[in-house]
């Protein structure tokens, strides 16, 4: 129980999108307790045991940090482009283009199929997957209509989407040699696609920061590069990275 509290609290502190996990866990727990407990008080007590501490932490975290966060701005986005990029990257595909759209469709179909395949399990894990991967992020998008939207905001959906697909592939691999071979091919394609992305990261770095620093250094007379910024701490960490 303490590990559950720590995981939720640390997840929320790391990134607020972890709230999707909390929403999925909460509703999944509610459904499971409703099947075993015969009184509303027992259900409420069970939910309180699991989530009272994380919710108290969330309230405190909102008071001391979240309410002070200001979005600094970002380029305009097209929602469908972000979704396609997210689904394609999740499967190891490119960021844009017709092939990215194809990979995104395959990833979407695979996720839906895997969630549907998990619906027959007695643990009702499909409820957690549906809420965490789809419903909670969709609800936030509709309610908040965020002015800024990046791929990283869907990292929770990507993570648990890959998990549910992996579980489905394990079940598929047990159906015979032909199915096992198909699963191996899928895994190899996934590794190859992500290998291309990793090679780009190794070659160019994250965001081209190293090239930017070298550019400033090459055009600075003297041994010291002076950088001005509207946020010394944040930009200082970026330059240190």
PDB file of C-alpha atoms in Angstrom:
ATOM      1  CA  UNK A   1       0.000   0.000   0.000  1.00  0.00           C
ATOM      2  CA  UNK A   2       2.838   2.387   0.849  1.00  0.00           C
ATOM      3  CA  UNK A   3       4.505   1.590  -2.475  1.00  0.00           C
ATOM      4  CA  UNK A   4       1.255   2.466  -4.258  1.00  0.00           C
ATOM      5  CA  UNK A   5       1.151   5.817  -2.467  1.00  0.00           C
ATOM      6  CA  UNK A   6       4.790   6.513  -3.334  1.00  0.00           C
ATOM      7  CA  UNK A   7       4.341   5.587  -6.993  1.00  0.00           C
ATOM      8  CA  UNK A   8       1.303   7.830  -7.414  1.00  0.00           C
ATOM      9  CA  UNK A   9       2.840  10.768  -5.548  1.00  0.00           C
ATOM     10  CA  UNK A  10       6.165  10.517  -7.380  1.00  0.00           C
ATOM     11  CA  UNK A  11       4.393  10.089 -10.704  1.00  0.00           C
ATOM     12  CA  UNK A  12       2.282  13.217 -10.213  1.00  0.00           C
ATOM     13  CA  UNK A  13       5.342  15.169  -9.052  1.00  0.00           C
ATOM     14  CA  UNK A  14       7.254  14.042 -12.156  1.00  0.00           C
ATOM     15  CA  UNK A  15       4.530  15.081 -14.612  1.00  0.00           C
ATOM     16  CA  UNK A  16       0.884  16.016 -14.198  1.00  0.00           C
ATOM     17  CA  UNK A  17      -0.163  13.649 -16.985  1.00  0.00           C
ATOM     18  CA  UNK A  18       0.230  10.890 -14.382  1.00  0.00           C
ATOM     19  CA  UNK A  19      -3.216  11.994 -13.226  1.00  0.00           C
ATOM     20  CA  UNK A  20      -4.534   9.842 -16.086  1.00  0.00           C
ATOM     21  CA  UNK A  21      -3.116   6.822 -14.260  1.00  0.00           C
ATOM     22  CA  UNK A  22      -4.750   7.946 -11.020  1.00  0.00           C
ATOM     23  CA  UNK A  23      -8.091   8.302 -12.802  1.00  0.00           C
ATOM     24  CA  UNK A  24      -7.778   4.851 -14.351  1.00  0.00           C
ATOM     25  CA  UNK A  25      -6.724   3.218 -11.090  1.00  0.00           C
ATOM     26  CA  UNK A  26      -9.498   4.958  -9.158  1.00  0.00           C
ATOM     27  CA  UNK A  27     -12.328   3.865 -11.460  1.00  0.00           C
ATOM     28  CA  UNK A  28     -10.905   0.367 -11.852  1.00  0.00           C
ATOM     29  CA  UNK A  29     -10.677   0.029  -8.059  1.00  0.00           C
ATOM     30  CA  UNK A  30     -14.243   1.312  -7.714  1.00  0.00           C
ATOM     31  CA  UNK A  31     -15.531  -1.345 -10.121  1.00  0.00           C
ATOM     32  CA  UNK A  32     -13.565  -4.117  -8.372  1.00  0.00           C
ATOM     33  CA  UNK A  33     -14.781  -3.052  -4.927  1.00  0.00           C
ATOM     34  CA  UNK A  34     -18.358  -2.825  -6.174  1.00  0.00           C
ATOM     35  CA  UNK A  35     -18.166  -6.498  -7.146  1.00  0.00           C
ATOM     36  CA  UNK A  36     -16.833  -7.668  -3.772  1.00  0.00           C
ATOM     37  CA  UNK A  37     -18.190  -5.210  -1.194  1.00  0.00           C
ATOM     38  CA  UNK A  38     -21.886  -5.239  -0.311  1.00  0.00           C
ATOM     39  CA  UNK A  39     -22.119  -1.815   1.325  1.00  0.00           C
ATOM     40  CA  UNK A  40     -21.376   1.718   0.183  1.00  0.00           C
ATOM     41  CA  UNK A  41     -19.425   2.330   3.371  1.00  0.00           C
ATOM     42  CA  UNK A  42     -17.107  -0.591   2.607  1.00  0.00           C
ATOM     43  CA  UNK A  43     -16.488   0.726  -0.893  1.00  0.00           C
ATOM     44  CA  UNK A  44     -15.753   4.214   0.417  1.00  0.00           C
ATOM     45  CA  UNK A  45     -13.407   2.796   3.062  1.00  0.00           C
ATOM     46  CA  UNK A  46     -11.535   0.765   0.448  1.00  0.00           C
ATOM     47  CA  UNK A  47     -11.125   3.765  -1.856  1.00  0.00           C
ATOM     48  CA  UNK A  48      -9.948   5.860   1.071  1.00  0.00           C
ATOM     49  CA  UNK A  49      -7.300   3.324   2.007  1.00  0.00           C
ATOM     50  CA  UNK A  50      -5.874   3.319  -1.505  1.00  0.00           C
ATOM     51  CA  UNK A  51      -6.166   6.951  -2.531  1.00  0.00           C
ATOM     52  CA  UNK A  52      -6.632   9.264   0.483  1.00  0.00           C
ATOM     53  CA  UNK A  53      -2.889   9.861   0.853  1.00  0.00           C
ATOM     54  CA  UNK A  54      -2.227  10.477  -2.883  1.00  0.00           C
ATOM     55  CA  UNK A  55      -5.189  12.870  -3.091  1.00  0.00           C
ATOM     56  CA  UNK A  56      -3.961  14.746  -0.009  1.00  0.00           C
ATOM     57  CA  UNK A  57      -0.533  15.011  -1.660  1.00  0.00           C
ATOM     58  CA  UNK A  58      -2.162  16.262  -4.867  1.00  0.00           C
ATOM     59  CA  UNK A  59      -4.011  18.992  -2.960  1.00  0.00           C
ATOM     60  CA  UNK A  60      -0.773  20.078  -1.272  1.00  0.00           C
ATOM     61  CA  UNK A  61       1.156  19.916  -4.558  1.00  0.00           C
ATOM     62  CA  UNK A  62      -1.454  22.060  -6.272  1.00  0.00           C
ATOM     63  CA  UNK A  63      -1.252  24.645  -3.508  1.00  0.00           C
ATOM     64  CA  UNK A  64       2.525  24.970  -3.457  1.00  0.00           C
ATOM     65  CA  UNK A  65       3.346  24.436  -7.143  1.00  0.00           C
ATOM     66  CA  UNK A  66       0.660  23.772  -9.769  1.00  0.00           C
ATOM     67  CA  UNK A  67      -1.336  26.945  -9.238  1.00  0.00           C
ATOM     68  CA  UNK A  68       1.805  29.005  -9.808  1.00  0.00           C
ATOM     69  CA  UNK A  69       2.712  27.385 -13.142  1.00  0.00           C
ATOM     70  CA  UNK A  70       2.487  29.716 -16.138  1.00  0.00           C
ATOM     71  CA  UNK A  71       2.528  28.414 -19.713  1.00  0.00           C
ATOM     72  CA  UNK A  72       5.213  30.382 -21.520  1.00  0.00           C
ATOM     73  CA  UNK A  73       3.818  29.788 -24.993  1.00  0.00           C
ATOM     74  CA  UNK A  74       4.430  27.483 -27.914  1.00  0.00           C
ATOM     75  CA  UNK A  75       3.784  27.268 -31.649  1.00  0.00           C
ATOM     76  CA  UNK A  76       0.255  26.622 -32.845  1.00  0.00           C
ATOM     77  CA  UNK A  77      -0.676  22.988 -33.314  1.00  0.00           C
ATOM     78  CA  UNK A  78      -3.101  20.889 -35.334  1.00  0.00           C
ATOM     79  CA  UNK A  79      -4.666  18.252 -33.096  1.00  0.00           C
ATOM     80  CA  UNK A  80      -4.750  15.534 -35.747  1.00  0.00           C
ATOM     81  CA  UNK A  81      -1.071  16.089 -36.582  1.00  0.00           C
ATOM     82  CA  UNK A  82      -0.126  15.683 -32.919  1.00  0.00           C
ATOM     83  CA  UNK A  83      -2.207  12.510 -32.618  1.00  0.00           C
ATOM     84  CA  UNK A  84      -0.699  11.007 -35.772  1.00  0.00           C
ATOM     85  CA  UNK A  85       2.809  11.859 -34.600  1.00  0.00           C
ATOM     86  CA  UNK A  86       2.113  10.353 -31.170  1.00  0.00           C
ATOM     87  CA  UNK A  87       0.737   7.070 -32.518  1.00  0.00           C
ATOM     88  CA  UNK A  88       3.476   6.778 -35.139  1.00  0.00           C
ATOM     89  CA  UNK A  89       6.293   7.468 -32.683  1.00  0.00           C
ATOM     90  CA  UNK A  90       4.764   4.957 -30.247  1.00  0.00           C
ATOM     91  CA  UNK A  91       5.270   2.232 -32.842  1.00  0.00           C
ATOM     92  CA  UNK A  92       8.686   3.459 -33.949  1.00  0.00           C
ATOM     93  CA  UNK A  93       7.429   5.253 -37.066  1.00  0.00           C
ATOM     94  CA  UNK A  94       8.327   8.669 -38.513  1.00  0.00           C
ATOM     95  CA  UNK A  95       6.992  12.002 -37.293  1.00  0.00           C
ATOM     96  CA  UNK A  96       5.005  12.961 -40.376  1.00  0.00           C
ATOM     97  CA  UNK A  97       4.108  11.978 -43.910  1.00  0.00           C
ATOM     98  CA  UNK A  98       1.928   9.250 -45.444  1.00  0.00           C
ATOM     99  CA  UNK A  99       3.958   6.464 -43.822  1.00  0.00           C
ATOM    100  CA  UNK A 100       3.464   8.084 -40.417  1.00  0.00           C
ATOM    101  CA  UNK A 101      -0.290   8.086 -40.996  1.00  0.00           C
ATOM    102  CA  UNK A 102      -0.191   4.405 -41.963  1.00  0.00           C
ATOM    103  CA  UNK A 103       1.814   3.475 -38.871  1.00  0.00           C
ATOM    104  CA  UNK A 104      -0.503   5.567 -36.694  1.00  0.00           C
ATOM    105  CA  UNK A 105      -3.584   3.736 -38.026  1.00  0.00           C
ATOM    106  CA  UNK A 106      -1.939   0.359 -37.408  1.00  0.00           C
ATOM    107  CA  UNK A 107      -0.995   1.408 -33.874  1.00  0.00           C
ATOM    108  CA  UNK A 108      -4.531   2.650 -33.179  1.00  0.00           C
ATOM    109  CA  UNK A 109      -6.126  -0.563 -34.447  1.00  0.00           C
ATOM    110  CA  UNK A 110      -3.658  -2.700 -32.482  1.00  0.00           C
ATOM    111  CA  UNK A 111      -4.388  -0.783 -29.274  1.00  0.00           C
ATOM    112  CA  UNK A 112      -8.160  -1.099 -29.687  1.00  0.00           C
ATOM    113  CA  UNK A 113      -7.838  -4.783 -30.523  1.00  0.00           C
ATOM    114  CA  UNK A 114      -5.591  -5.439 -27.520  1.00  0.00           C
ATOM    115  CA  UNK A 115      -7.951  -3.641 -25.135  1.00  0.00           C
ATOM    116  CA  UNK A 116     -10.898  -5.583 -26.535  1.00  0.00           C
ATOM    117  CA  UNK A 117      -8.954  -8.827 -26.093  1.00  0.00           C
ATOM    118  CA  UNK A 118      -8.363  -7.976 -22.429  1.00  0.00           C
ATOM    119  CA  UNK A 119     -12.097  -7.469 -21.829  1.00  0.00           C
ATOM    120  CA  UNK A 120     -12.548 -11.178 -21.204  1.00  0.00           C
ATOM    121  CA  UNK A 121     -10.166 -11.216 -18.239  1.00  0.00           C
ATOM    122  CA  UNK A 122     -11.794 -11.529 -14.805  1.00  0.00           C
ATOM    123  CA  UNK A 123      -9.655  -8.716 -13.374  1.00  0.00           C
ATOM    124  CA  UNK A 124     -11.491  -6.171 -15.625  1.00  0.00           C
ATOM    125  CA  UNK A 125      -8.200  -4.509 -16.503  1.00  0.00           C
ATOM    126  CA  UNK A 126      -9.747  -3.213 -19.712  1.00  0.00           C
ATOM    127  CA  UNK A 127     -11.481  -0.551 -17.593  1.00  0.00           C
ATOM    128  CA  UNK A 128      -8.125   0.777 -16.436  1.00  0.00           C
ATOM    129  CA  UNK A 129      -6.742   0.745 -19.972  1.00  0.00           C
ATOM    130  CA  UNK A 130      -9.743   2.522 -21.503  1.00  0.00           C
ATOM    131  CA  UNK A 131      -9.735   5.266 -18.868  1.00  0.00           C
ATOM    132  CA  UNK A 132      -5.964   5.759 -18.743  1.00  0.00           C
ATOM    133  CA  UNK A 133      -5.174   5.515 -22.442  1.00  0.00           C
ATOM    134  CA  UNK A 134      -8.261   7.118 -24.006  1.00  0.00           C
ATOM    135  CA  UNK A 135     -11.010   8.567 -21.831  1.00  0.00           C
ATOM    136  CA  UNK A 136      -9.021  10.608 -19.335  1.00  0.00           C
ATOM    137  CA  UNK A 137      -6.752  12.303 -21.934  1.00  0.00           C
ATOM    138  CA  UNK A 138      -9.781  12.910 -24.177  1.00  0.00           C
ATOM    139  CA  UNK A 139     -11.733  14.425 -21.296  1.00  0.00           C
ATOM    140  CA  UNK A 140      -8.852  16.782 -20.468  1.00  0.00           C
ATOM    141  CA  UNK A 141      -8.538  17.849 -24.115  1.00  0.00           C
ATOM    142  CA  UNK A 142     -12.242  18.611 -24.405  1.00  0.00           C
ATOM    143  CA  UNK A 143     -12.517  20.448 -21.082  1.00  0.00           C
ATOM    144  CA  UNK A 144      -9.288  22.457 -21.119  1.00  0.00           C
ATOM    145  CA  UNK A 145      -8.711  22.931 -24.877  1.00  0.00           C
ATOM    146  CA  UNK A 146      -5.021  23.490 -24.112  1.00  0.00           C
ATOM    147  CA  UNK A 147      -3.181  26.257 -25.964  1.00  0.00           C
ATOM    148  CA  UNK A 148      -0.073  24.056 -25.940  1.00  0.00           C
ATOM    149  CA  UNK A 149      -0.005  20.400 -26.917  1.00  0.00           C
ATOM    150  CA  UNK A 150       3.110  18.274 -27.232  1.00  0.00           C
ATOM    151  CA  UNK A 151       3.710  14.584 -27.833  1.00  0.00           C
ATOM    152  CA  UNK A 152       5.044  14.215 -24.300  1.00  0.00           C
ATOM    153  CA  UNK A 153       1.573  14.992 -22.941  1.00  0.00           C
ATOM    154  CA  UNK A 154       0.520  11.574 -24.268  1.00  0.00           C
ATOM    155  CA  UNK A 155       3.419   9.610 -22.800  1.00  0.00           C
ATOM    156  CA  UNK A 156       1.076   7.881 -20.346  1.00  0.00           C
ATOM    157  CA  UNK A 157      -1.188   6.771 -23.200  1.00  0.00           C
ATOM    158  CA  UNK A 158       1.841   5.545 -25.154  1.00  0.00           C
ATOM    159  CA  UNK A 159       3.255   3.621 -22.196  1.00  0.00           C
ATOM    160  CA  UNK A 160       0.093   1.748 -21.281  1.00  0.00           C
ATOM    161  CA  UNK A 161      -0.863   1.309 -24.915  1.00  0.00           C
ATOM    162  CA  UNK A 162       2.392  -0.552 -25.470  1.00  0.00           C
ATOM    163  CA  UNK A 163       1.807  -2.570 -22.294  1.00  0.00           C
ATOM    164  CA  UNK A 164      -1.654  -3.756 -23.330  1.00  0.00           C
ATOM    165  CA  UNK A 165      -0.384  -4.580 -26.835  1.00  0.00           C
ATOM    166  CA  UNK A 166       2.534  -6.523 -25.330  1.00  0.00           C
ATOM    167  CA  UNK A 167       0.113  -8.552 -23.190  1.00  0.00           C
ATOM    168  CA  UNK A 168      -1.970  -9.316 -26.267  1.00  0.00           C
ATOM    169  CA  UNK A 169       1.117 -10.373 -28.239  1.00  0.00           C
ATOM    170  CA  UNK A 170       2.101 -12.777 -25.469  1.00  0.00           C
ATOM    171  CA  UNK A 171      -1.323 -14.412 -25.692  1.00  0.00           C
ATOM    172  CA  UNK A 172      -1.073 -14.504 -29.486  1.00  0.00           C
ATOM    173  CA  UNK A 173       2.384 -16.086 -29.428  1.00  0.00           C
ATOM    174  CA  UNK A 174       1.034 -19.065 -27.476  1.00  0.00           C
ATOM    175  CA  UNK A 175      -1.343 -20.081 -30.275  1.00  0.00           C
ATOM    176  CA  UNK A 176       1.250 -21.893 -32.367  1.00  0.00           C
ATOM    177  CA  UNK A 177       4.444 -21.526 -34.332  1.00  0.00           C
ATOM    178  CA  UNK A 178       2.891 -19.375 -37.030  1.00  0.00           C
ATOM    179  CA  UNK A 179       1.532 -16.886 -34.512  1.00  0.00           C
ATOM    180  CA  UNK A 180       4.837 -16.970 -32.642  1.00  0.00           C
ATOM    181  CA  UNK A 181       6.726 -16.128 -35.835  1.00  0.00           C
ATOM    182  CA  UNK A 182       4.350 -13.218 -36.544  1.00  0.00           C
ATOM    183  CA  UNK A 183       4.960 -11.826 -33.074  1.00  0.00           C
ATOM    184  CA  UNK A 184       8.721 -12.044 -33.583  1.00  0.00           C
ATOM    185  CA  UNK A 185       8.399 -10.109 -36.840  1.00  0.00           C
ATOM    186  CA  UNK A 186       6.318  -7.414 -35.122  1.00  0.00           C
ATOM    187  CA  UNK A 187       8.896  -7.065 -32.345  1.00  0.00           C
ATOM    188  CA  UNK A 188      11.762  -6.831 -34.859  1.00  0.00           C
ATOM    189  CA  UNK A 189       9.928  -4.124 -36.832  1.00  0.00           C
ATOM    190  CA  UNK A 190       9.264  -2.237 -33.609  1.00  0.00           C
ATOM    191  CA  UNK A 191      12.935  -2.426 -32.596  1.00  0.00           C
ATOM    192  CA  UNK A 192      14.091  -1.406 -36.066  1.00  0.00           C
ATOM    193  CA  UNK A 193      11.819   1.632 -36.154  1.00  0.00           C
ATOM    194  CA  UNK A 194      12.851   2.780 -32.712  1.00  0.00           C
ATOM    195  CA  UNK A 195      16.478   2.061 -33.570  1.00  0.00           C
ATOM    196  CA  UNK A 196      16.243   4.651 -36.347  1.00  0.00           C
ATOM    197  CA  UNK A 197      14.885   7.227 -33.894  1.00  0.00           C
ATOM    198  CA  UNK A 198      17.568   6.415 -31.305  1.00  0.00           C
ATOM    199  CA  UNK A 199      20.308   6.728 -33.929  1.00  0.00           C
ATOM    200  CA  UNK A 200      19.021  10.228 -34.762  1.00  0.00           C
ATOM    201  CA  UNK A 201      19.101  11.115 -31.068  1.00  0.00           C
ATOM    202  CA  UNK A 202      22.681   9.890 -30.751  1.00  0.00           C
ATOM    203  CA  UNK A 203      23.728  11.731 -33.907  1.00  0.00           C
ATOM    204  CA  UNK A 204      21.990  15.080 -33.431  1.00  0.00           C
ATOM    205  CA  UNK A 205      21.249  15.161 -29.699  1.00  0.00           C
ATOM    206  CA  UNK A 206      18.036  16.410 -28.176  1.00  0.00           C
ATOM    207  CA  UNK A 207      16.763  19.532 -29.929  1.00  0.00           C
ATOM    208  CA  UNK A 208      20.129  20.379 -31.478  1.00  0.00           C
ATOM    209  CA  UNK A 209      21.277  22.014 -28.225  1.00  0.00           C
ATOM    210  CA  UNK A 210      24.901  21.020 -28.702  1.00  0.00           C
ATOM    211  CA  UNK A 211      24.996  22.602 -32.154  1.00  0.00           C
ATOM    212  CA  UNK A 212      23.451  25.778 -30.749  1.00  0.00           C
ATOM    213  CA  UNK A 213      26.076  26.018 -27.996  1.00  0.00           C
ATOM    214  CA  UNK A 214      28.893  25.425 -30.509  1.00  0.00           C
ATOM    215  CA  UNK A 215      27.402  28.105 -32.762  1.00  0.00           C
ATOM    216  CA  UNK A 216      27.444  30.639 -29.914  1.00  0.00           C
ATOM    217  CA  UNK A 217      30.966  29.662 -28.877  1.00  0.00           C
ATOM    218  CA  UNK A 218      32.334  29.934 -32.414  1.00  0.00           C
ATOM    219  CA  UNK A 219      30.970  33.444 -32.765  1.00  0.00           C
ATOM    220  CA  UNK A 220      32.011  34.727 -29.356  1.00  0.00           C
ATOM    221  CA  UNK A 221      35.327  36.621 -29.076  1.00  0.00           C
ATOM    222  CA  UNK A 222      37.101  35.463 -25.964  1.00  0.00           C
ATOM    223  CA  UNK A 223      36.885  32.396 -23.745  1.00  0.00           C
ATOM    224  CA  UNK A 224      33.540  33.235 -22.067  1.00  0.00           C
ATOM    225  CA  UNK A 225      30.151  32.850 -23.744  1.00  0.00           C
ATOM    226  CA  UNK A 226      27.582  35.229 -22.250  1.00  0.00           C
ATOM    227  CA  UNK A 227      23.937  34.205 -22.559  1.00  0.00           C
ATOM    228  CA  UNK A 228      21.001  36.416 -21.577  1.00  0.00           C
ATOM    229  CA  UNK A 229      17.638  34.893 -20.687  1.00  0.00           C
ATOM    230  CA  UNK A 230      14.253  35.680 -19.204  1.00  0.00           C
ATOM    231  CA  UNK A 231      14.604  32.687 -16.843  1.00  0.00           C
ATOM    232  CA  UNK A 232      18.119  32.103 -15.591  1.00  0.00           C
ATOM    233  CA  UNK A 233      17.453  28.922 -13.640  1.00  0.00           C
ATOM    234  CA  UNK A 234      15.557  27.113 -16.402  1.00  0.00           C
ATOM    235  CA  UNK A 235      17.880  28.151 -19.227  1.00  0.00           C
ATOM    236  CA  UNK A 236      20.881  27.459 -17.000  1.00  0.00           C
ATOM    237  CA  UNK A 237      19.761  23.844 -16.564  1.00  0.00           C
ATOM    238  CA  UNK A 238      19.229  23.587 -20.318  1.00  0.00           C
ATOM    239  CA  UNK A 239      22.743  24.831 -21.074  1.00  0.00           C
ATOM    240  CA  UNK A 240      24.204  22.535 -18.425  1.00  0.00           C
ATOM    241  CA  UNK A 241      22.422  19.611 -20.093  1.00  0.00           C
TER     242      UNK A 241
END
